[in-house]
Amino acid sequence: MGNADTKLNFRKAVIQLTTKTQPIEASDEAFWEQFWSDSVTCVQDVFTLIPAAEIRALREESPSNLATLCYKAVEQLVAAAESGCHAQKEQQTALNCIRLLTRVLPYIFEDPDWRGFFWSKLPGQSEETEDESPPLAQSLLNAIGDLLFCPDFTVASSRKSGPRSGEKDNPEDMGSIDSCEYIWEAGVGFAHSPPHNVSHDLHRTEILKLLMTCFSETMYLPPVADAHAQPNQWIHFFTSTENRHALPLFTSLLNIVCAYDPIGYGVPYNHLMFTDSREPLVEVALQVLCVTMEHETANQNVSVDGTAGGTAMDQQGDSGGPDNLFVNYLSRIHREEDFHFILKGITRLLNNPLMQTYLPGSCKRIQFHQELLVLFWKMCDINKKFMFYVLKSSDVLDILVPILYFLNDARADQSRVGLMHIGVFILLLLSGERNFGVRLNKPYSVRVPMDIPVFTGTHADFLIIVFHKIITTGHQRLQPLFDCLLTIIVNVSPYLKTLSMVASTKLLHLLEAFSTSWFLYASPTNHHLVFFLLEVFNNIIQYQFDGNSNLVYTIIRKRNVFHQLANLPTDHSSIAKALTKRSKKLTQASPDHKEPETMEGAIPAAEAEPGTLKASLAATPRLDKMTEKGPPDDTLDEPTLKELASSTGTHNVQPPNEIQDPMAEQRGIEQEKLQRAHSLPTPPNSPTLSSSQADATGRPPLKRAGSTASAGGNWVASPEWVHSWKQKLPLQTIMRMLQVLVPQVEKICIDKGLTDESEILKFLQHGTLVGLLPVPHPILIRKYQANSGTTMWFRTYLWGVIYLRNVDPPVWYDTNVKLFEIQRV
């Protein structure tokens, strides 16, 4: 009953604040005290008792009261930080101020006129004294830093000498405390593991949620490059030398994430019996890490000479490293034991959702795998030594398997297109290094339950089979990723020693799909997919012929596909006939009529779940938008693989230079879904994928620009255009191999009366083409290179994930977010 009364008093104070016509004086301590007294004891109370409409009314009708409320709350936090927050009453006051600011800040950010409030001079401050008192934002961020290392509030007291009389009442001075002694968890740069304290975890979580709320001003800016030209002031200050706790806080966040083990002591169903206070802390720590480590591409463009060969170290030059201390610290990690700790932690958590036991549901499943992928991406991007460490051993496969699992699982769900992009970008980044291709030869024995064909083979087979599944049964919005998927296979192909029969068949299956005349003639860029696949076959034949008898046999069986490509008609009538035949098939097909598939497995993807985004291709990243001046063509049909003839050439090798739908999870308040708002304008310096060898071998450049496509929807395949790329098809090696092997295989079949393919495979295993093939071409590796568009995409994707994940309390729910659109169902 008493609890209800105190909540009623709190509610009355809120009403009084919003309805008083006269501004309430800052000196009226009795009134302001009501907002952080012990009348409310949890964050849910604050969110319930202060409705959104009343915060907006306060902002519009009583702005001075809102300003004073924020000022007084920050003042309380500064006082609590200075005192060390030792007493129970002080702790409760600090927590209530934290909850209050977490509730109010998003409504300040949503109004452009209020955004500068925390960075302006304080009320009643004259020009002369402006330098003496920092802006409210700085006071708040400094207080947050101090509160995260308060002994007996957020960290365990580590006083080594025994407490003298009265010392407990006069704790260590917070101004002189060395927070490096209070790092939260053992790991990078810190060997001591402090005792686990539930209340400390809960306090840290609430403080970090307020910190994330401070950083979330980004969410209220529209998704156009100009709006994000200036760095987020909150993040910039917090990661600068102004924050004396930057190093211990970075270390604490990283260690708390990488040391977390959701399985705990391995007791089945332990997560159902005990509340895990560590998981919410790990989740928000991970989000803070991802948001603060924005690696601006501006630095890269200045330092890297058109290639992606530079490292984080190179880019820092003589300037002493990035201004962002979090990025700086991350780039300087170099000890093998630190890399081992980080990689082991990330792989443990990424593999957690894949864990299968005899007792269903007995293992705690984490839900923050997307943030983990972003962290891993940033680690590889910022610290190249870490990426080389990852690729040095088979440990990289512990990252590969969960990524392929997530890609396969999300391929038919349009609301998870962001997850598809981040997974593919990571694999594209890794595939640019030789070691990744070499590691893929390790036999695959994990057997994660997935809806893919059963096979016996290597991790390379696993990768190819999953990619084939994505291309043939994924939804239409994945078409921009086809180039990325095939580029990954091209990059690793020179190192693949033994492809299985299943993977070999899948590769030929893709070539068969992409080389049909109607598909090639339907778009100015579809033929690039054929070039990629031919390059895969050439790399394997020229560099790994021994051991790849399965692929050689499959090529021999499907040799008609190559002959048809070599004899592709280029005259007007043949082009028109192929396209007319295709359009007739499309118009005649009734909804319930099952059209014969071009190949087995090309099943149209299921529709996205109700309420998720149903976007046309106009709403997906397009490389032709990045590289051409003409408007993109959005008028053609949107196919699955079955309907690929109407593809508009949207396959990109670069990550998107537009805002992509930030991967909405299948949960959230009222099943909120993210829907992409507007495309970013094309930055003037959008780079293409860089290559380690010049494209002097007749291969098509990866850039999707060209005069043939600039006409947009009026583009029509011409004989000259078909001839221009047909003569460059790299068919010589394959045709020469067929010329040598087909007669030998036919002869042995006739002479020995063979009908069993195993005998033919045995014959091919002992064959050789030494001296019979053209001179091997140089290996061409296409490396991922970031640009300003990818930076923007990652920012939007990450904040979209954070928005959906923060439902308790619902920090940003029902606020006017601009970075992406919310679709309520």
Coordinates of C-alpha atoms in Angstrom, one line a residue, residues 96-538:
N96 CA 16.4 7.3 -10.4
C97 CA 18.2 10.3 -12.1
I98 CA 19.7 7.8 -14.6
R99 CA 16.2 6.4 -15.3
L100 CA 14.7 9.8 -15.6
L101 CA 17.3 11.0 -18.1
T102 CA 17.0 7.7 -20.1
R103 CA 13.3 8.4 -20.4
V104 CA 13.5 12.1 -21.3
L105 CA 16.6 12.3 -23.6
P106 CA 15.0 10.7 -26.7
Y107 CA 12.3 13.4 -26.7
I108 CA 14.9 16.1 -26.5
F109 CA 16.8 14.6 -29.5
E110 CA 13.6 14.3 -31.6
D111 CA 13.2 18.1 -31.7
P112 CA 16.0 19.8 -33.7
D113 CA 15.6 23.0 -31.6
W114 CA 16.4 21.1 -28.4
R115 CA 19.3 19.0 -29.7
G116 CA 21.9 21.6 -28.8
F117 CA 20.5 22.1 -25.3
F118 CA 23.0 19.8 -23.5
W119 CA 25.9 21.4 -25.3
S120 CA 24.9 25.0 -24.7
K121 CA 26.0 27.2 -21.8
L122 CA 24.1 26.6 -18.5
P123 CA 21.2 28.9 -17.5
G124 CA 22.3 32.1 -15.8
Q125 CA 25.9 31.6 -17.0
S126 CA 27.5 34.8 -18.2
E127 CA 29.9 35.0 -21.2
E128 CA 32.8 35.7 -18.8
T129 CA 32.2 32.4 -16.9
E130 CA 31.4 30.3 -19.9
D131 CA 34.9 28.6 -19.9
E132 CA 34.7 27.8 -16.2
S133 CA 31.7 25.5 -16.4
P134 CA 31.5 22.8 -19.0
P135 CA 28.3 22.1 -21.0
L136 CA 25.7 19.9 -19.3
A137 CA 26.5 17.0 -21.7
Q138 CA 30.2 16.9 -20.6
S139 CA 29.2 17.0 -17.0
L140 CA 26.8 14.1 -17.6
L141 CA 29.3 12.0 -19.5
N142 CA 32.0 12.6 -17.0
A143 CA 29.6 11.6 -14.2
I144 CA 28.6 8.4 -16.1
G145 CA 32.3 7.5 -16.4
D146 CA 32.9 8.0 -12.7
L147 CA 29.8 6.1 -11.7
L148 CA 30.9 3.1 -13.7
F149 CA 33.9 2.7 -11.4
C150 CA 32.4 3.6 -8.0
P151 CA 33.5 1.1 -5.3
D152 CA 30.6 -0.8 -3.8
F153 CA 28.2 0.6 -6.4
T154 CA 29.4 -0.7 -9.7
V155 CA 32.7 -2.3 -8.8
A156 CA 34.0 -4.3 -5.8
S157 CA 36.1 -2.3 -3.4
S158 CA 39.7 -3.3 -3.7
R159 CA 41.3 -1.6 -0.7
K160 CA 44.3 -3.6 0.1
S161 CA 44.9 -2.4 3.6
G162 CA 42.4 -3.4 6.3
P163 CA 39.8 -0.7 7.0
R164 CA 40.8 1.7 9.7
S165 CA 38.1 3.0 12.1
G166 CA 35.7 5.3 10.3
E167 CA 37.3 4.6 6.8
K168 CA 34.1 2.9 5.7
D169 CA 32.3 6.2 6.1
N170 CA 35.1 8.1 4.3
P171 CA 35.7 6.0 1.2
E172 CA 38.5 6.7 -1.3
D173 CA 38.3 10.1 -3.1
M174 CA 36.7 9.5 -6.5
G175 CA 38.8 12.3 -8.0
S176 CA 42.0 10.4 -7.3
I177 CA 40.8 6.8 -7.8
D178 CA 42.7 4.8 -10.4
S179 CA 39.9 3.1 -12.4
C180 CA 42.4 0.8 -14.1
E181 CA 42.5 -1.2 -10.9
Y182 CA 38.7 -1.7 -11.1
I183 CA 38.4 -3.2 -14.6
W184 CA 35.3 -5.3 -14.6
E185 CA 36.6 -8.6 -15.9
A186 CA 39.9 -10.4 -16.6
G187 CA 41.0 -10.6 -20.2
V188 CA 42.8 -8.1 -22.4
G189 CA 45.4 -6.2 -20.3
F190 CA 43.9 -7.3 -17.0
A191 CA 44.6 -10.6 -15.2
H192 CA 42.4 -10.2 -12.1
S193 CA 38.8 -11.6 -12.2
P194 CA 36.7 -9.7 -9.6
P195 CA 34.0 -11.5 -7.7
H196 CA 30.7 -11.6 -9.5
N197 CA 28.1 -9.2 -7.9
V198 CA 24.6 -9.2 -9.2
S199 CA 23.8 -5.6 -7.9
H200 CA 26.9 -4.3 -9.6
D201 CA 25.9 -5.9 -12.9
L202 CA 22.4 -4.3 -12.6
H203 CA 23.8 -0.9 -11.8
R204 CA 26.3 -1.0 -14.7
T205 CA 23.5 -2.1 -17.1
E206 CA 21.3 0.9 -16.2
I207 CA 24.2 3.4 -16.5
L208 CA 25.2 2.0 -19.9
K209 CA 21.6 2.2 -21.1
L210 CA 21.7 5.9 -20.3
L211 CA 25.0 6.2 -22.1
M212 CA 23.5 4.5 -25.2
T213 CA 20.5 6.9 -24.9
C214 CA 23.0 9.8 -25.0
F215 CA 24.6 8.4 -28.1
S216 CA 21.3 7.8 -29.8
E217 CA 21.0 11.3 -31.2
T218 CA 22.1 9.7 -34.4
M219 CA 18.7 8.0 -34.7
Y220 CA 17.0 11.3 -35.0
L221 CA 19.0 12.5 -38.1
P222 CA 17.7 11.6 -41.5
P223 CA 19.6 9.0 -43.6
V224 CA 21.3 11.5 -45.8
A225 CA 25.1 12.0 -45.8
D226 CA 24.9 15.7 -45.1
A227 CA 23.0 15.1 -41.8
H228 CA 25.9 12.9 -40.6
A229 CA 28.8 15.1 -41.8
Q230 CA 29.6 16.1 -38.2
P231 CA 30.6 13.4 -35.7
N232 CA 28.1 12.6 -32.9
Q233 CA 29.3 15.0 -30.2
W234 CA 28.4 12.6 -27.4
I235 CA 30.4 9.8 -28.8
H236 CA 33.2 12.1 -29.8
F237 CA 33.6 13.5 -26.3
F238 CA 33.2 10.1 -24.6
T239 CA 35.9 8.5 -26.7
S240 CA 38.3 11.4 -26.5
T241 CA 41.2 12.2 -24.0
E242 CA 38.6 14.2 -22.0
N243 CA 37.3 10.9 -20.6
R244 CA 39.9 9.9 -18.0
H245 CA 38.2 6.4 -17.8
A246 CA 38.4 5.7 -21.5
L247 CA 41.0 2.9 -21.3
P248 CA 39.6 1.0 -18.3
L249 CA 36.1 1.4 -19.7
F250 CA 37.1 0.1 -23.2
T251 CA 38.9 -2.8 -21.5
S252 CA 35.9 -3.5 -19.2
L253 CA 33.4 -3.6 -22.1
L254 CA 35.6 -5.8 -24.3
N255 CA 36.5 -8.2 -21.5
I256 CA 32.9 -8.5 -20.1
V257 CA 31.7 -9.4 -23.6
C258 CA 34.4 -11.9 -24.5
A259 CA 34.5 -13.6 -21.1
Y260 CA 30.7 -14.2 -21.0
D261 CA 29.7 -17.9 -21.1
P262 CA 25.9 -18.2 -21.3
I263 CA 26.1 -21.9 -20.5
G264 CA 27.6 -21.2 -17.1
Y265 CA 28.5 -24.3 -15.2
G266 CA 26.8 -26.5 -17.7
V267 CA 23.9 -27.5 -15.5
P268 CA 20.9 -28.2 -17.8
Y269 CA 18.1 -25.7 -17.6
N270 CA 20.1 -23.5 -15.1
H271 CA 18.9 -20.4 -17.0
L272 CA 15.3 -21.3 -16.0
M273 CA 16.2 -21.7 -12.3
F274 CA 18.5 -18.7 -11.9
T275 CA 18.3 -15.1 -13.3
D276 CA 21.4 -14.3 -15.4
S277 CA 22.3 -10.7 -14.4
R278 CA 25.3 -10.8 -16.7
E279 CA 23.5 -11.3 -20.1
P280 CA 21.7 -7.8 -20.1
L281 CA 25.1 -6.2 -19.2
V282 CA 26.9 -8.1 -21.9
E283 CA 24.3 -7.1 -24.5
V284 CA 24.4 -3.3 -23.7
A285 CA 28.2 -3.4 -23.3
L286 CA 28.4 -5.0 -26.8
Q287 CA 26.2 -2.3 -28.2
V288 CA 28.2 0.5 -26.6
L289 CA 31.4 -1.0 -28.1
C290 CA 29.9 -1.2 -31.6
V291 CA 28.5 2.3 -31.6
T292 CA 31.6 4.0 -30.2
M293 CA 34.0 2.3 -32.6
E294 CA 33.0 4.1 -35.7
H295 CA 35.9 3.9 -38.1
E296 CA 35.5 6.8 -40.4
T297 CA 36.4 6.1 -44.0
A298 CA 37.7 9.6 -44.4
N299 CA 40.9 8.5 -42.7
Q300 CA 41.2 5.6 -45.1
N301 CA 40.7 7.6 -48.2
V302 CA 43.5 10.0 -47.3
S303 CA 46.0 7.3 -46.5
V304 CA 45.2 4.3 -48.7
D305 CA 46.3 4.7 -52.3
G306 CA 43.4 3.2 -54.1
T307 CA 43.9 -0.3 -52.7
A308 CA 42.7 -2.1 -49.6
G309 CA 46.2 -3.1 -48.6
G310 CA 46.6 -0.6 -45.8
T311 CA 46.2 -1.5 -42.2
A312 CA 44.8 0.3 -39.2
M313 CA 48.4 1.0 -38.2
D314 CA 49.3 2.5 -41.6
Q315 CA 46.3 4.7 -41.6
Q316 CA 47.3 6.4 -38.4
G317 CA 50.5 7.7 -39.9
D318 CA 52.5 10.0 -37.6
S319 CA 49.4 11.6 -36.0
G320 CA 49.5 9.2 -33.1
G321 CA 46.4 7.3 -34.1
P322 CA 42.7 8.1 -34.4
D323 CA 41.2 10.7 -32.2
N324 CA 38.7 8.1 -31.1
L325 CA 40.5 6.4 -28.2
F326 CA 38.4 3.2 -28.4
V327 CA 39.4 2.8 -32.0
N328 CA 43.0 3.6 -31.1
Y329 CA 43.1 1.0 -28.2
L330 CA 41.5 -1.6 -30.4
S331 CA 44.0 -1.0 -33.2
R332 CA 46.9 -1.4 -30.8
I333 CA 46.0 -4.8 -29.3
H334 CA 48.8 -7.2 -30.5
R335 CA 49.5 -9.9 -28.0
E336 CA 48.6 -13.4 -29.1
E337 CA 47.0 -14.3 -25.8
D338 CA 44.7 -11.2 -26.1
F339 CA 43.7 -12.2 -29.7
H340 CA 43.0 -15.7 -28.4
F341 CA 40.8 -14.4 -25.6
I342 CA 38.8 -12.2 -28.0
L343 CA 38.4 -14.8 -30.7
K344 CA 37.4 -17.5 -28.3
G345 CA 34.8 -15.3 -26.7
I346 CA 33.3 -14.2 -30.0
T347 CA 33.2 -17.8 -31.4
R348 CA 31.7 -19.1 -28.2
L349 CA 28.8 -16.6 -28.4
L350 CA 28.3 -16.9 -32.1
N351 CA 28.1 -20.6 -31.9
N352 CA 25.7 -20.5 -29.0
P353 CA 22.4 -20.4 -31.1
L354 CA 23.7 -23.5 -33.0
M355 CA 24.2 -25.7 -29.9
Q356 CA 22.1 -28.8 -29.9
T357 CA 21.7 -31.0 -26.9
Y358 CA 19.7 -34.1 -26.1
L359 CA 17.6 -31.9 -23.8
P360 CA 15.7 -29.4 -25.9
G361 CA 16.0 -25.9 -24.5
S362 CA 18.4 -26.9 -21.9
C363 CA 21.0 -24.3 -23.1
K364 CA 20.6 -20.6 -22.7
R365 CA 20.4 -19.1 -26.2
I366 CA 21.7 -15.6 -26.7
Q367 CA 20.0 -13.2 -29.1
F368 CA 22.7 -10.6 -29.8
H369 CA 24.5 -12.4 -32.6
Q370 CA 24.0 -9.5 -35.0
E371 CA 25.9 -7.1 -32.7
L372 CA 28.6 -9.8 -32.4
L373 CA 29.0 -9.9 -36.1
V374 CA 29.3 -6.1 -36.2
L375 CA 32.0 -6.3 -33.5
F376 CA 33.9 -8.9 -35.3
W377 CA 33.7 -6.9 -38.5
K378 CA 35.0 -3.8 -36.7
M379 CA 37.8 -5.8 -35.1
C380 CA 39.0 -7.1 -38.5
D381 CA 38.6 -3.7 -40.1
I382 CA 40.4 -1.7 -37.5
N383 CA 43.1 -4.2 -36.4
K384 CA 44.5 -6.1 -39.3
K385 CA 46.8 -8.1 -37.0
F386 CA 43.7 -9.6 -35.4
M387 CA 42.3 -10.6 -38.8
F388 CA 45.6 -12.3 -39.7
Y389 CA 45.6 -14.1 -36.4
V390 CA 42.0 -15.3 -37.1
L391 CA 43.1 -16.6 -40.5
K392 CA 46.3 -18.2 -39.1
S393 CA 44.6 -21.3 -37.9
S394 CA 41.4 -23.3 -38.4
D395 CA 39.8 -21.1 -35.7
V396 CA 38.4 -19.0 -38.6
L397 CA 36.1 -21.9 -39.4
D398 CA 34.4 -21.4 -36.0
I399 CA 33.3 -18.0 -37.3
L400 CA 32.4 -19.3 -40.8
V401 CA 30.0 -22.0 -39.6
P402 CA 27.7 -19.8 -37.6
I403 CA 27.7 -17.1 -40.3
L404 CA 26.7 -19.7 -42.9
Y405 CA 24.0 -20.9 -40.5
F406 CA 22.6 -17.4 -40.0
L407 CA 22.7 -16.7 -43.8
N408 CA 20.9 -19.9 -44.6
D409 CA 18.3 -19.3 -41.8
A410 CA 17.6 -15.7 -42.9
R411 CA 17.6 -16.2 -46.7
A412 CA 13.8 -16.2 -47.2
D413 CA 12.9 -13.6 -44.6
Q414 CA 12.9 -10.1 -46.0
S415 CA 13.0 -8.5 -42.6
R416 CA 16.5 -10.0 -42.0
V417 CA 18.1 -8.7 -45.1
G418 CA 20.5 -6.6 -43.0
L419 CA 21.8 -9.8 -41.3
M420 CA 22.4 -11.3 -44.8
H421 CA 24.5 -8.3 -45.8
I422 CA 26.7 -8.2 -42.7
G423 CA 27.4 -11.9 -42.9
V424 CA 28.3 -11.7 -46.6
F425 CA 30.5 -8.6 -46.1
I426 CA 32.5 -10.4 -43.4
L427 CA 33.1 -13.4 -45.7
L428 CA 34.0 -11.1 -48.6
L429 CA 36.6 -9.4 -46.3
L430 CA 38.1 -12.7 -45.2
S431 CA 38.1 -14.2 -48.7
G432 CA 40.5 -11.4 -49.8
E433 CA 43.2 -13.3 -47.9
R434 CA 44.9 -16.5 -49.2
N435 CA 44.8 -18.2 -45.8
F436 CA 41.0 -18.2 -45.8
G437 CA 40.9 -20.3 -49.0
V438 CA 43.5 -22.6 -47.6
R439 CA 41.5 -23.1 -44.3
L440 CA 38.4 -24.1 -46.2
N441 CA 40.0 -27.4 -47.2
K442 CA 39.5 -28.7 -43.6
P443 CA 36.8 -31.5 -43.6
Y444 CA 33.4 -30.4 -42.4
S445 CA 32.2 -32.6 -39.6
V446 CA 30.2 -30.2 -37.3
R447 CA 26.9 -31.2 -38.9
V448 CA 24.8 -28.2 -37.8
P449 CA 21.1 -29.1 -38.4
M450 CA 20.3 -27.2 -41.6
D451 CA 18.0 -27.7 -44.6
I452 CA 20.8 -28.3 -47.1
P453 CA 21.7 -31.5 -49.0
V454 CA 23.7 -34.1 -47.1
F455 CA 27.3 -34.2 -48.3
T456 CA 30.7 -35.5 -47.2
G457 CA 33.4 -32.9 -47.8
T458 CA 35.1 -29.8 -46.7
H459 CA 34.1 -26.4 -45.4
A460 CA 34.5 -25.1 -49.0
D461 CA 31.7 -27.5 -50.0
F462 CA 29.6 -26.3 -47.1
L463 CA 30.1 -22.7 -48.2
I464 CA 29.3 -23.4 -51.9
I465 CA 26.1 -25.4 -51.0
V466 CA 24.8 -22.6 -48.7
F467 CA 25.6 -19.9 -51.3
H468 CA 23.7 -22.0 -53.9
K469 CA 20.8 -22.3 -51.6
I470 CA 20.7 -18.5 -51.0
I471 CA 20.8 -17.7 -54.7
T472 CA 18.2 -20.2 -55.7
T473 CA 15.7 -20.0 -52.9
G474 CA 16.4 -16.6 -51.2
H475 CA 14.0 -13.7 -51.6
Q476 CA 14.4 -11.2 -54.4
R477 CA 16.0 -8.5 -52.3
L478 CA 19.1 -10.6 -52.1
Q479 CA 19.9 -10.2 -55.8
P480 CA 22.3 -7.3 -55.0
L481 CA 24.4 -9.8 -53.1
F482 CA 24.9 -12.3 -56.0
D483 CA 28.1 -10.6 -57.1
C484 CA 29.4 -10.7 -53.5
L485 CA 28.6 -14.4 -53.1
L486 CA 30.3 -15.3 -56.4
T487 CA 33.3 -13.1 -55.7
I488 CA 33.9 -14.9 -52.4
I489 CA 33.9 -18.2 -54.3
V490 CA 36.2 -16.8 -57.0
N491 CA 38.6 -15.5 -54.3
V492 CA 39.0 -18.9 -52.6
S493 CA 38.8 -21.1 -55.7
P494 CA 42.5 -21.3 -56.5
Y495 CA 43.1 -23.0 -53.1
L496 CA 40.2 -25.6 -53.1
K497 CA 41.8 -29.0 -53.3
T498 CA 38.8 -31.4 -53.3
L499 CA 35.3 -30.3 -54.1
S500 CA 32.6 -32.8 -53.4
M501 CA 30.2 -34.0 -56.1
V502 CA 27.4 -32.1 -54.4
A503 CA 29.2 -28.8 -54.4
S504 CA 30.5 -29.4 -58.0
T505 CA 26.9 -30.0 -59.2
K506 CA 25.7 -26.8 -57.5
L507 CA 28.3 -24.7 -59.2
L508 CA 27.4 -26.1 -62.6
H509 CA 23.8 -25.7 -61.7
L510 CA 24.4 -21.9 -61.2
L511 CA 26.2 -21.6 -64.5
E512 CA 23.3 -23.3 -66.2
A513 CA 20.9 -20.8 -64.7
F514 CA 23.0 -17.7 -65.4
S515 CA 24.0 -18.7 -69.0
T516 CA 20.6 -19.1 -70.5
S517 CA 20.2 -16.6 -73.4
W518 CA 17.1 -14.9 -72.0
F519 CA 18.8 -14.2 -68.7
L520 CA 22.0 -12.9 -70.3
Y521 CA 20.0 -10.6 -72.7
A522 CA 17.6 -9.3 -70.0
S523 CA 20.1 -6.9 -68.2
P524 CA 23.3 -5.1 -69.1
T525 CA 25.2 -6.7 -66.2
N526 CA 23.8 -10.3 -65.9
H527 CA 26.7 -11.7 -67.9
H528 CA 29.1 -10.7 -65.1
L529 CA 27.8 -13.6 -63.1
V530 CA 28.9 -16.0 -65.9
F531 CA 32.4 -14.5 -65.9
F532 CA 32.7 -15.1 -62.2
L533 CA 31.7 -18.8 -62.5
L534 CA 34.0 -19.4 -65.5
E535 CA 36.8 -17.9 -63.5
V536 CA 36.1 -20.3 -60.6
F537 CA 36.3 -23.3 -63.0
N538 CA 39.5 -21.9 -64.6

